[in-house]
Amino acid sequence: MQIRTVRTVCPYCAVGCNVIVTSDGKRIISVVPSKRNDINYGSLCIKGWKGFDAVTSKERLKNPMKRTERGFVEISWEEAVDIVVKNLSEIKRKYGPDALAFIASARCTNEDNYLMQKLARQVFGTNNIDHCARLCHSPSVEGLISTFGRGAATTSIADLDNAELYFIIGTNITEHYPILGARIINNVMKGKKLIVADPRNIHIAKFATLHLRLLPGTDLALLNTMANVIVKKGLYDKKFIEERTENFDEYLKVIEYYDLERGSKITGVDPELIEKASVLYATSRSVILYSLGVTQHVQGVQTVQAIANLAMLTGNVGKPGTGVFPIRGQNNVQGAGDMGALCDFLPGYVRVDDENGRRKFEEAWNCKLPSKPGLSLPEMFWEAYKGNVKAMYIMGENPVISESELGIVEEALKKLEFLVVQDIFMTETAEFAHVVLPAKSFAEKLGTFTNTERRIQLIRPFLDPPGNALDDWKIFQLIARKMGYDWNYNSPEDIMAEISKLVPQYKGVTYDCLSENGVQWPVNESCKGTEILYTEKFARSNGKGRFMPAHWERPSDFPDEEYPFILTTGGIYYQYTTGTMTRKVHILEREAPSPFVEINPEDAKSLGIRDGELVTVKSRYGELDVRARISDSVPRGILFIPFHYREAPVNRIVNPHIDPKARTPEFKVTAVKIVKKVIQ
Ligand SMILES: Nc1nc2c(c(=O)[nH]1)N[C@H]1C(S)=C(S)[C@@H](COP(=O)(O)OP(=O)(O)OC[C@H]3O[C@@H](n4cnc5c(=O)[nH]c(N)nc54)[C@H](O)[C@@H]3O)O[C@H]1N2
Ligand SMILES: Nc1nc2c(c(=O)[nH]1)N[C@H]1C(S)=C(S)[C@@H](COP(=O)(O)OP(=O)(O)OC[C@H]3O[C@@H](n4cnc5c(=O)[nH]c(N)nc54)[C@H](O)[C@@H]3O)O[C@H]1N2
Ligand code: SF4
Ligand SMILES: [Mo]
């Protein structure tokens, strides 16, 4: 038994807290926060303190398995790779490369994701590669690239301390990014201002200078109205707009429509509150932090653009203490996007239809690359349902719980001629697979994660892998080699050497230079990172920021007489995404063991619903039985159901509409009714 202590990164949310772990190789002896870093210096949330235990669960996958009539049986790696290669190449030969679809993972390392997209593109010749950013922040990627030139946070976590005002819109920050939430609350206690725009009475709203409880799906109208007020009062930054931006006149034309009266009518927020918020935001050094309350809507991209517009209007970007901060979700969702695990982007956000951009990769990988954008995550399932996608390879994703339109997802998976699932556990999705491949978890492998502030950080192994589990990247290499490709990576460091050659943002990155506190991209040749983006110019080709105005439209599925409630969905503090890890951790499961629907006390009273009672929530798309939790955290007319629980998979009933550009589902607004469960 050998005791080892390593510094590594929490595998849950994208804050990317640094931890020191001690283990004997089999068990975790202790997990404590690192003090020497700019992210979490000395603190962790409950998932950091306790959630690491998930990977020591006895339920970890240990050997490859294949489906037989008698259920799953364990097989050797050799046989598993043979089956995968035989089936994928056969299906490609019969139906063409686009009959294959690959799902990468925001839970896996940059190196894992880089090789998976390379496998899809170079070896199998398809752009059908995507990952959960599609369900989450792809509106941020589109929205911020179109306005600023880069689809990531403009500033750093440490720089948040330099702001005078935080505008938190559409994020339950204290439950989902607890260490960031705590940092902001600390600063507010010291006198900084805080505006919260959220329909629910979330914890951070208790500390807010102003809480705007807008109707779900009206953010674009709110942001346009704030801009209207700021312009009318002459509080905008003329010099910044003139020197650094373009398309301002078009913006003025659109926001003119959103006077206070109209804005208040659409959003349901008192006009005085909107006015006060606008003045405070424009007259302070302000940073906007947002997440899924903004992006998971059919107007997600346009709302992100409206946020960028507001920041440019007031010169609140490119300087210390200002900025636009999309708080990314999963530990490595920023990195998976950077690595090109997206159906429309090659590594480094080169569009797949950009011929010049593509050439660099064709030369490096010695192949011809497809130029047509691939299928996004929801489209992969639709096409499989229709019979056009015949095989899927899923790494570290559990769509049977997390995707919208679960009815279609399950049917689609059943129809596939071949499904490979590569995970650390036997998930609900893996139950559908023909072959299941056991991967090492973050605890057993070396590699990098890129957190929400673009910081590339090193993760280091501290446990022995269970059974014959392999690194995700190594499994791809076995497949590529069997397919006749000469992949020769000896370690993840070799993969990073290739990434740093091909992805300009990661130019000078080496594991040596990451070893202390990591580095924020873009990184130069000498491995110096960038804390604040756009200090001199924006990253669009002409160096200017571009105002991208849009009019507000109603959400895709809106309440009426039959379905009078708005259902909104999201997560809670103790559980994480589809629960494959947190639900195996005793303390987390003890605190939040079962699904619920939150309903306002007055609504509950008028419907005669008691706390804890079983109710049925019905939408136009399906129905769900779940227990009621009476709580004034939701206003009248709004219900909330968390999406973590397989016992009540809320995505059976959410509306099926997606943002047409980013293709992100509108998880945040579905019209529903709620009735007492009739027990027969
Ligand atoms: N404990 C825990 N932490 C997590 C996760 C987890 O599952 N559990 N998941 C991680 C991931 S992958 C992600 S993407 C992030 C998500 O982090 P968040 O985006 O903070 O999580 P959500 O629960 O989706 O919360 C969105 C907030 O938006 C509000 N909201 C809903 N509709 C609207 C609207 O129309 N307008 C506005 N302004 N607000 C609205 C909701 O009331 C809620 O407070 O969290 C990460 N961290
Ligand atoms: N209704 C509703 N639905 C939602 C949301 C919502 O707000 N409302 N939010 C959406 C969001 S933001 C997201 S990000 C998605 C999340 O959806 P998913 O990405 O499907 O959720 P996870 O549970 O994080 O799935 C990750 C999988 O990776 C596995 N895994 C962990 N580490 C490793 C590893 O090192 N290697 C491999 N191979 N596997 C590993 C885990 O066991 C798990 O099965 O859900 C979305 N769905
Ligand atoms: S805030 Fe996020 S990264 Fe930090 S300990 Fe909690 S889950 Fe882990
Ligand atoms: Mo996410």
PDB file of N, CA, C and O in Angstrom, residues 91-141:
ATOM      1  N   ILE A  91     -21.242  -0.248 -41.101  1.00  0.00           N
ATOM      2  CA  ILE A  91     -22.356   0.706 -41.243  1.00  0.00           C
ATOM      3  C   ILE A  91     -21.926   1.882 -42.127  1.00  0.00           C
ATOM      4  O   ILE A  91     -22.682   2.353 -42.970  1.00  0.00           O
ATOM      5  N   LYS A  92     -20.692   2.314 -41.942  1.00  0.00           N
ATOM      6  CA  LYS A  92     -20.188   3.394 -42.807  1.00  0.00           C
ATOM      7  C   LYS A  92     -20.181   2.945 -44.273  1.00  0.00           C
ATOM      8  O   LYS A  92     -20.572   3.686 -45.168  1.00  0.00           O
ATOM      9  N   ARG A  93     -19.751   1.709 -44.504  1.00  0.00           N
ATOM     10  CA  ARG A  93     -19.678   1.216 -45.883  1.00  0.00           C
ATOM     11  C   ARG A  93     -21.080   1.128 -46.497  1.00  0.00           C
ATOM     12  O   ARG A  93     -21.310   1.516 -47.636  1.00  0.00           O
ATOM     13  N   LYS A  94     -22.032   0.662 -45.693  1.00  0.00           N
ATOM     14  CA  LYS A  94     -23.386   0.471 -46.212  1.00  0.00           C
ATOM     15  C   LYS A  94     -24.145   1.777 -46.419  1.00  0.00           C
ATOM     16  O   LYS A  94     -24.828   1.958 -47.418  1.00  0.00           O
ATOM     17  N   TYR A  95     -24.033   2.677 -45.442  1.00  0.00           N
ATOM     18  CA  TYR A  95     -24.910   3.860 -45.464  1.00  0.00           C
ATOM     19  C   TYR A  95     -24.158   5.185 -45.594  1.00  0.00           C
ATOM     20  O   TYR A  95     -24.777   6.243 -45.616  1.00  0.00           O
ATOM     21  N   GLY A  96     -22.835   5.166 -45.575  1.00  0.00           N
ATOM     22  CA  GLY A  96     -22.069   6.410 -45.635  1.00  0.00           C
ATOM     23  C   GLY A  96     -21.708   6.899 -44.243  1.00  0.00           C
ATOM     24  O   GLY A  96     -22.307   6.488 -43.247  1.00  0.00           O
ATOM     25  N   PRO A  97     -20.701   7.811 -44.163  1.00  0.00           N
ATOM     26  CA  PRO A  97     -20.173   8.229 -42.855  1.00  0.00           C
ATOM     27  C   PRO A  97     -21.208   8.937 -41.976  1.00  0.00           C
ATOM     28  O   PRO A  97     -21.146   8.851 -40.755  1.00  0.00           O
ATOM     29  N   ASP A  98     -22.169   9.625 -42.606  1.00  0.00           N
ATOM     30  CA  ASP A  98     -23.111  10.387 -41.782  1.00  0.00           C
ATOM     31  C   ASP A  98     -24.213   9.533 -41.169  1.00  0.00           C
ATOM     32  O   ASP A  98     -25.116  10.049 -40.497  1.00  0.00           O
ATOM     33  N   ALA A  99     -24.131   8.212 -41.375  1.00  0.00           N
ATOM     34  CA  ALA A  99     -25.022   7.316 -40.632  1.00  0.00           C
ATOM     35  C   ALA A  99     -24.441   7.028 -39.245  1.00  0.00           C
ATOM     36  O   ALA A  99     -25.046   6.339 -38.433  1.00  0.00           O
ATOM     37  N   LEU A 100     -23.221   7.573 -38.989  1.00  0.00           N
ATOM     38  CA  LEU A 100     -22.604   7.412 -37.667  1.00  0.00           C
ATOM     39  C   LEU A 100     -22.739   8.715 -36.893  1.00  0.00           C
ATOM     40  O   LEU A 100     -22.701   9.800 -37.477  1.00  0.00           O
ATOM     41  N   ALA A 101     -22.897   8.624 -35.575  1.00  0.00           N
ATOM     42  CA  ALA A 101     -22.919   9.837 -34.750  1.00  0.00           C
ATOM     43  C   ALA A 101     -22.114   9.589 -33.478  1.00  0.00           C
ATOM     44  O   ALA A 101     -22.189   8.514 -32.892  1.00  0.00           O
ATOM     45  N   PHE A 102     -21.341  10.597 -33.087  1.00  0.00           N
ATOM     46  CA  PHE A 102     -20.448  10.477 -31.934  1.00  0.00           C
ATOM     47  C   PHE A 102     -20.834  11.526 -30.894  1.00  0.00           C
ATOM     48  O   PHE A 102     -21.026  12.687 -31.242  1.00  0.00           O
ATOM     49  N   ILE A 103     -20.943  11.125 -29.652  1.00  0.00           N
ATOM     50  CA  ILE A 103     -21.227  12.091 -28.588  1.00  0.00           C
ATOM     51  C   ILE A 103     -20.030  12.124 -27.637  1.00  0.00           C
ATOM     52  O   ILE A 103     -19.656  11.101 -27.054  1.00  0.00           O
ATOM     53  N   ALA A 104     -19.424  13.298 -27.541  1.00  0.00           N
ATOM     54  CA  ALA A 104     -18.254  13.473 -26.681  1.00  0.00           C
ATOM     55  C   ALA A 104     -18.717  13.928 -25.301  1.00  0.00           C
ATOM     56  O   ALA A 104     -19.920  13.951 -25.019  1.00  0.00           O
ATOM     57  N   SER A 105     -17.791  14.293 -24.427  1.00  0.00           N
ATOM     58  CA  SER A 105     -18.183  14.495 -23.028  1.00  0.00           C
ATOM     59  C   SER A 105     -17.499  15.664 -22.353  1.00  0.00           C
ATOM     60  O   SER A 105     -16.266  15.744 -22.302  1.00  0.00           O
ATOM     61  N   ALA A 106     -18.331  16.517 -21.766  1.00  0.00           N
ATOM     62  CA  ALA A 106     -17.828  17.640 -20.976  1.00  0.00           C
ATOM     63  C   ALA A 106     -17.308  17.183 -19.626  1.00  0.00           C
ATOM     64  O   ALA A 106     -16.821  17.986 -18.840  1.00  0.00           O
ATOM     65  N   ARG A 107     -17.443  15.866 -19.326  1.00  0.00           N
ATOM     66  CA  ARG A 107     -16.899  15.340 -18.072  1.00  0.00           C
ATOM     67  C   ARG A 107     -15.483  14.812 -18.297  1.00  0.00           C
ATOM     68  O   ARG A 107     -14.790  14.477 -17.346  1.00  0.00           O
ATOM     69  N   CYS A 108     -15.086  14.665 -19.557  1.00  0.00           N
ATOM     70  CA  CYS A 108     -13.788  14.070 -19.866  1.00  0.00           C
ATOM     71  C   CYS A 108     -12.763  15.156 -20.178  1.00  0.00           C
ATOM     72  O   CYS A 108     -13.093  16.326 -20.331  1.00  0.00           O
ATOM     73  N   THR A 109     -11.503  14.740 -20.318  1.00  0.00           N
ATOM     74  CA  THR A 109     -10.425  15.726 -20.474  1.00  0.00           C
ATOM     75  C   THR A 109     -10.393  16.313 -21.888  1.00  0.00           C
ATOM     76  O   THR A 109     -11.025  15.796 -22.813  1.00  0.00           O
ATOM     77  N   ASN A 110      -9.599  17.373 -22.026  1.00  0.00           N
ATOM     78  CA  ASN A 110      -9.382  17.946 -23.348  1.00  0.00           C
ATOM     79  C   ASN A 110      -8.793  16.908 -24.289  1.00  0.00           C
ATOM     80  O   ASN A 110      -9.182  16.806 -25.455  1.00  0.00           O
ATOM     81  N   GLU A 111      -7.860  16.125 -23.754  1.00  0.00           N
ATOM     82  CA  GLU A 111      -7.162  15.150 -24.579  1.00  0.00           C
ATOM     83  C   GLU A 111      -8.138  14.064 -25.059  1.00  0.00           C
ATOM     84  O   GLU A 111      -8.093  13.646 -26.215  1.00  0.00           O
ATOM     85  N   ASP A 112      -9.033  13.620 -24.162  1.00  0.00           N
ATOM     86  CA  ASP A 112     -10.053  12.630 -24.541  1.00  0.00           C
ATOM     87  C   ASP A 112     -10.953  13.191 -25.653  1.00  0.00           C
ATOM     88  O   ASP A 112     -11.253  12.515 -26.639  1.00  0.00           O
ATOM     89  N   ASN A 113     -11.394  14.425 -25.467  1.00  0.00           N
ATOM     90  CA  ASN A 113     -12.337  15.012 -26.431  1.00  0.00           C
ATOM     91  C   ASN A 113     -11.674  15.303 -27.770  1.00  0.00           C
ATOM     92  O   ASN A 113     -12.273  15.108 -28.825  1.00  0.00           O
ATOM     93  N   TYR A 114     -10.429  15.759 -27.703  1.00  0.00           N
ATOM     94  CA  TYR A 114      -9.710  16.033 -28.950  1.00  0.00           C
ATOM     95  C   TYR A 114      -9.616  14.747 -29.778  1.00  0.00           C
ATOM     96  O   TYR A 114      -9.889  14.740 -30.986  1.00  0.00           O
ATOM     97  N   LEU A 115      -9.271  13.643 -29.117  1.00  0.00           N
ATOM     98  CA  LEU A 115      -9.132  12.397 -29.880  1.00  0.00           C
ATOM     99  C   LEU A 115     -10.477  11.854 -30.349  1.00  0.00           C
ATOM    100  O   LEU A 115     -10.565  11.248 -31.415  1.00  0.00           O
ATOM    101  N   MET A 116     -11.548  12.104 -29.587  1.00  0.00           N
ATOM    102  CA  MET A 116     -12.828  11.583 -30.063  1.00  0.00           C
ATOM    103  C   MET A 116     -13.283  12.326 -31.317  1.00  0.00           C
ATOM    104  O   MET A 116     -13.758  11.717 -32.280  1.00  0.00           O
ATOM    105  N   GLN A 117     -13.098  13.654 -31.332  1.00  0.00           N
ATOM    106  CA  GLN A 117     -13.522  14.358 -32.545  1.00  0.00           C
ATOM    107  C   GLN A 117     -12.588  14.029 -33.716  1.00  0.00           C
ATOM    108  O   GLN A 117     -13.023  13.974 -34.858  1.00  0.00           O
ATOM    109  N   LYS A 118     -11.338  13.744 -33.390  1.00  0.00           N
ATOM    110  CA  LYS A 118     -10.418  13.362 -34.468  1.00  0.00           C
ATOM    111  C   LYS A 118     -10.822  11.993 -35.037  1.00  0.00           C
ATOM    112  O   LYS A 118     -10.779  11.773 -36.256  1.00  0.00           O
ATOM    113  N   LEU A 119     -11.233  11.093 -34.150  1.00  0.00           N
ATOM    114  CA  LEU A 119     -11.707   9.778 -34.595  1.00  0.00           C
ATOM    115  C   LEU A 119     -12.917   9.938 -35.522  1.00  0.00           C
ATOM    116  O   LEU A 119     -12.988   9.341 -36.598  1.00  0.00           O
ATOM    117  N   ALA A 120     -13.877  10.786 -35.098  1.00  0.00           N
ATOM    118  CA  ALA A 120     -15.089  10.980 -35.904  1.00  0.00           C
ATOM    119  C   ALA A 120     -14.734  11.563 -37.270  1.00  0.00           C
ATOM    120  O   ALA A 120     -15.211  11.103 -38.305  1.00  0.00           O
ATOM    121  N   ARG A 121     -13.839  12.571 -37.275  1.00  0.00           N
ATOM    122  CA  ARG A 121     -13.590  13.310 -38.522  1.00  0.00           C
ATOM    123  C   ARG A 121     -12.543  12.647 -39.400  1.00  0.00           C
ATOM    124  O   ARG A 121     -12.754  12.458 -40.593  1.00  0.00           O
ATOM    125  N   GLN A 122     -11.392  12.347 -38.807  1.00  0.00           N
ATOM    126  CA  GLN A 122     -10.312  11.807 -39.637  1.00  0.00           C
ATOM    127  C   GLN A 122     -10.572  10.345 -40.010  1.00  0.00           C
ATOM    128  O   GLN A 122     -10.456   9.963 -41.172  1.00  0.00           O
ATOM    129  N   VAL A 123     -10.935   9.537 -39.013  1.00  0.00           N
ATOM    130  CA  VAL A 123     -11.030   8.097 -39.252  1.00  0.00           C
ATOM    131  C   VAL A 123     -12.361   7.725 -39.910  1.00  0.00           C
ATOM    132  O   VAL A 123     -12.396   6.947 -40.847  1.00  0.00           O
ATOM    133  N   PHE A 124     -13.472   8.331 -39.420  1.00  0.00           N
ATOM    134  CA  PHE A 124     -14.771   7.933 -39.965  1.00  0.00           C
ATOM    135  C   PHE A 124     -15.381   8.944 -40.933  1.00  0.00           C
ATOM    136  O   PHE A 124     -16.385   8.657 -41.574  1.00  0.00           O
ATOM    137  N   GLY A 125     -14.792  10.154 -41.012  1.00  0.00           N
ATOM    138  CA  GLY A 125     -15.196  11.094 -42.061  1.00  0.00           C
ATOM    139  C   GLY A 125     -16.535  11.784 -41.841  1.00  0.00           C
ATOM    140  O   GLY A 125     -17.213  12.152 -42.794  1.00  0.00           O
ATOM    141  N   THR A 126     -16.923  12.001 -40.574  1.00  0.00           N
ATOM    142  CA  THR A 126     -18.193  12.700 -40.337  1.00  0.00           C
ATOM    143  C   THR A 126     -18.017  13.842 -39.333  1.00  0.00           C
ATOM    144  O   THR A 126     -17.173  13.761 -38.432  1.00  0.00           O
ATOM    145  N   ASN A 127     -18.828  14.895 -39.515  1.00  0.00           N
ATOM    146  CA  ASN A 127     -18.884  15.971 -38.521  1.00  0.00           C
ATOM    147  C   ASN A 127     -19.982  15.724 -37.494  1.00  0.00           C
ATOM    148  O   ASN A 127     -20.315  16.617 -36.714  1.00  0.00           O
ATOM    149  N   ASN A 128     -20.573  14.541 -37.511  1.00  0.00           N
ATOM    150  CA  ASN A 128     -21.600  14.218 -36.509  1.00  0.00           C
ATOM    151  C   ASN A 128     -20.945  13.936 -35.167  1.00  0.00           C
ATOM    152  O   ASN A 128     -20.850  12.807 -34.714  1.00  0.00           O
ATOM    153  N   ILE A 129     -20.451  15.013 -34.545  1.00  0.00           N
ATOM    154  CA  ILE A 129     -19.844  14.902 -33.215  1.00  0.00           C
ATOM    155  C   ILE A 129     -20.343  16.096 -32.413  1.00  0.00           C
ATOM    156  O   ILE A 129     -20.326  17.229 -32.895  1.00  0.00           O
ATOM    157  N   ASP A 130     -20.820  15.842 -31.236  1.00  0.00           N
ATOM    158  CA  ASP A 130     -21.371  16.931 -30.432  1.00  0.00           C
ATOM    159  C   ASP A 130     -21.280  16.541 -28.961  1.00  0.00           C
ATOM    160  O   ASP A 130     -20.879  15.424 -28.641  1.00  0.00           O
ATOM    161  N   HIS A 131     -21.641  17.461 -28.064  1.00  0.00           N
ATOM    162  CA  HIS A 131     -21.664  17.095 -26.640  1.00  0.00           C
ATOM    163  C   HIS A 131     -22.660  17.981 -25.910  1.00  0.00           C
ATOM    164  O   HIS A 131     -23.341  18.796 -26.528  1.00  0.00           O
ATOM    165  N   CYS A 132     -22.713  17.835 -24.592  1.00  0.00           N
ATOM    166  CA  CYS A 132     -23.814  18.430 -23.828  1.00  0.00           C
ATOM    167  C   CYS A 132     -23.826  19.953 -23.821  1.00  0.00           C
ATOM    168  O   CYS A 132     -24.788  20.549 -23.338  1.00  0.00           O
ATOM    169  N   ALA A 133     -22.790  20.621 -24.330  1.00  0.00           N
ATOM    170  CA  ALA A 133     -22.867  22.091 -24.437  1.00  0.00           C
ATOM    171  C   ALA A 133     -24.104  22.479 -25.240  1.00  0.00           C
ATOM    172  O   ALA A 133     -24.677  23.550 -25.056  1.00  0.00           O
ATOM    173  N   ARG A 134     -24.520  21.584 -26.101  1.00  0.00           N
ATOM    174  CA  ARG A 134     -25.703  21.822 -26.932  1.00  0.00           C
ATOM    175  C   ARG A 134     -26.946  21.993 -26.068  1.00  0.00           C
ATOM    176  O   ARG A 134     -27.899  22.649 -26.472  1.00  0.00           O
ATOM    177  N   LEU A 135     -26.950  21.364 -24.906  1.00  0.00           N
ATOM    178  CA  LEU A 135     -28.124  21.426 -24.026  1.00  0.00           C
ATOM    179  C   LEU A 135     -27.993  22.584 -23.045  1.00  0.00           C
ATOM    180  O   LEU A 135     -28.795  22.733 -22.151  1.00  0.00           O
ATOM    181  N   CYS A 136     -26.990  23.417 -23.239  1.00  0.00           N
ATOM    182  CA  CYS A 136     -26.527  24.192 -22.100  1.00  0.00           C
ATOM    183  C   CYS A 136     -26.066  25.573 -22.566  1.00  0.00           C
ATOM    184  O   CYS A 136     -26.848  26.513 -22.593  1.00  0.00           O
ATOM    185  N   HIS A 137     -24.812  25.679 -22.998  1.00  0.00           N
ATOM    186  CA  HIS A 137     -24.260  26.996 -23.298  1.00  0.00           C
ATOM    187  C   HIS A 137     -23.895  27.201 -24.766  1.00  0.00           C
ATOM    188  O   HIS A 137     -23.128  28.117 -25.069  1.00  0.00           O
ATOM    189  N   SER A 138     -24.410  26.402 -25.697  1.00  0.00           N
ATOM    190  CA  SER A 138     -24.010  26.724 -27.077  1.00  0.00           C
ATOM    191  C   SER A 138     -24.571  28.068 -27.527  1.00  0.00           C
ATOM    192  O   SER A 138     -23.960  28.733 -28.372  1.00  0.00           O
ATOM    193  N   PRO A 139     -25.679  28.588 -26.944  1.00  0.00           N
ATOM    194  CA  PRO A 139     -26.041  29.978 -27.266  1.00  0.00           C
ATOM    195  C   PRO A 139     -24.953  30.980 -26.850  1.00  0.00           C
ATOM    196  O   PRO A 139     -24.800  32.038 -27.474  1.00  0.00           O
ATOM    197  N   SER A 140     -24.189  30.643 -25.810  1.00  0.00           N
ATOM    198  CA  SER A 140     -23.106  31.559 -25.408  1.00  0.00           C
ATOM    199  C   SER A 140     -22.004  31.555 -26.452  1.00  0.00           C
ATOM    200  O   SER A 140     -21.417  32.602 -26.767  1.00  0.00           O
ATOM    201  N   VAL A 141     -21.704  30.356 -26.968  1.00  0.00           N
ATOM    202  CA  VAL A 141     -20.654  30.264 -27.987  1.00  0.00           C
ATOM    203  C   VAL A 141     -21.070  31.103 -29.210  1.00  0.00           C
ATOM    204  O   VAL A 141     -20.337  32.004 -29.639  1.00  0.00           O
TER     205      VAL A 141
END
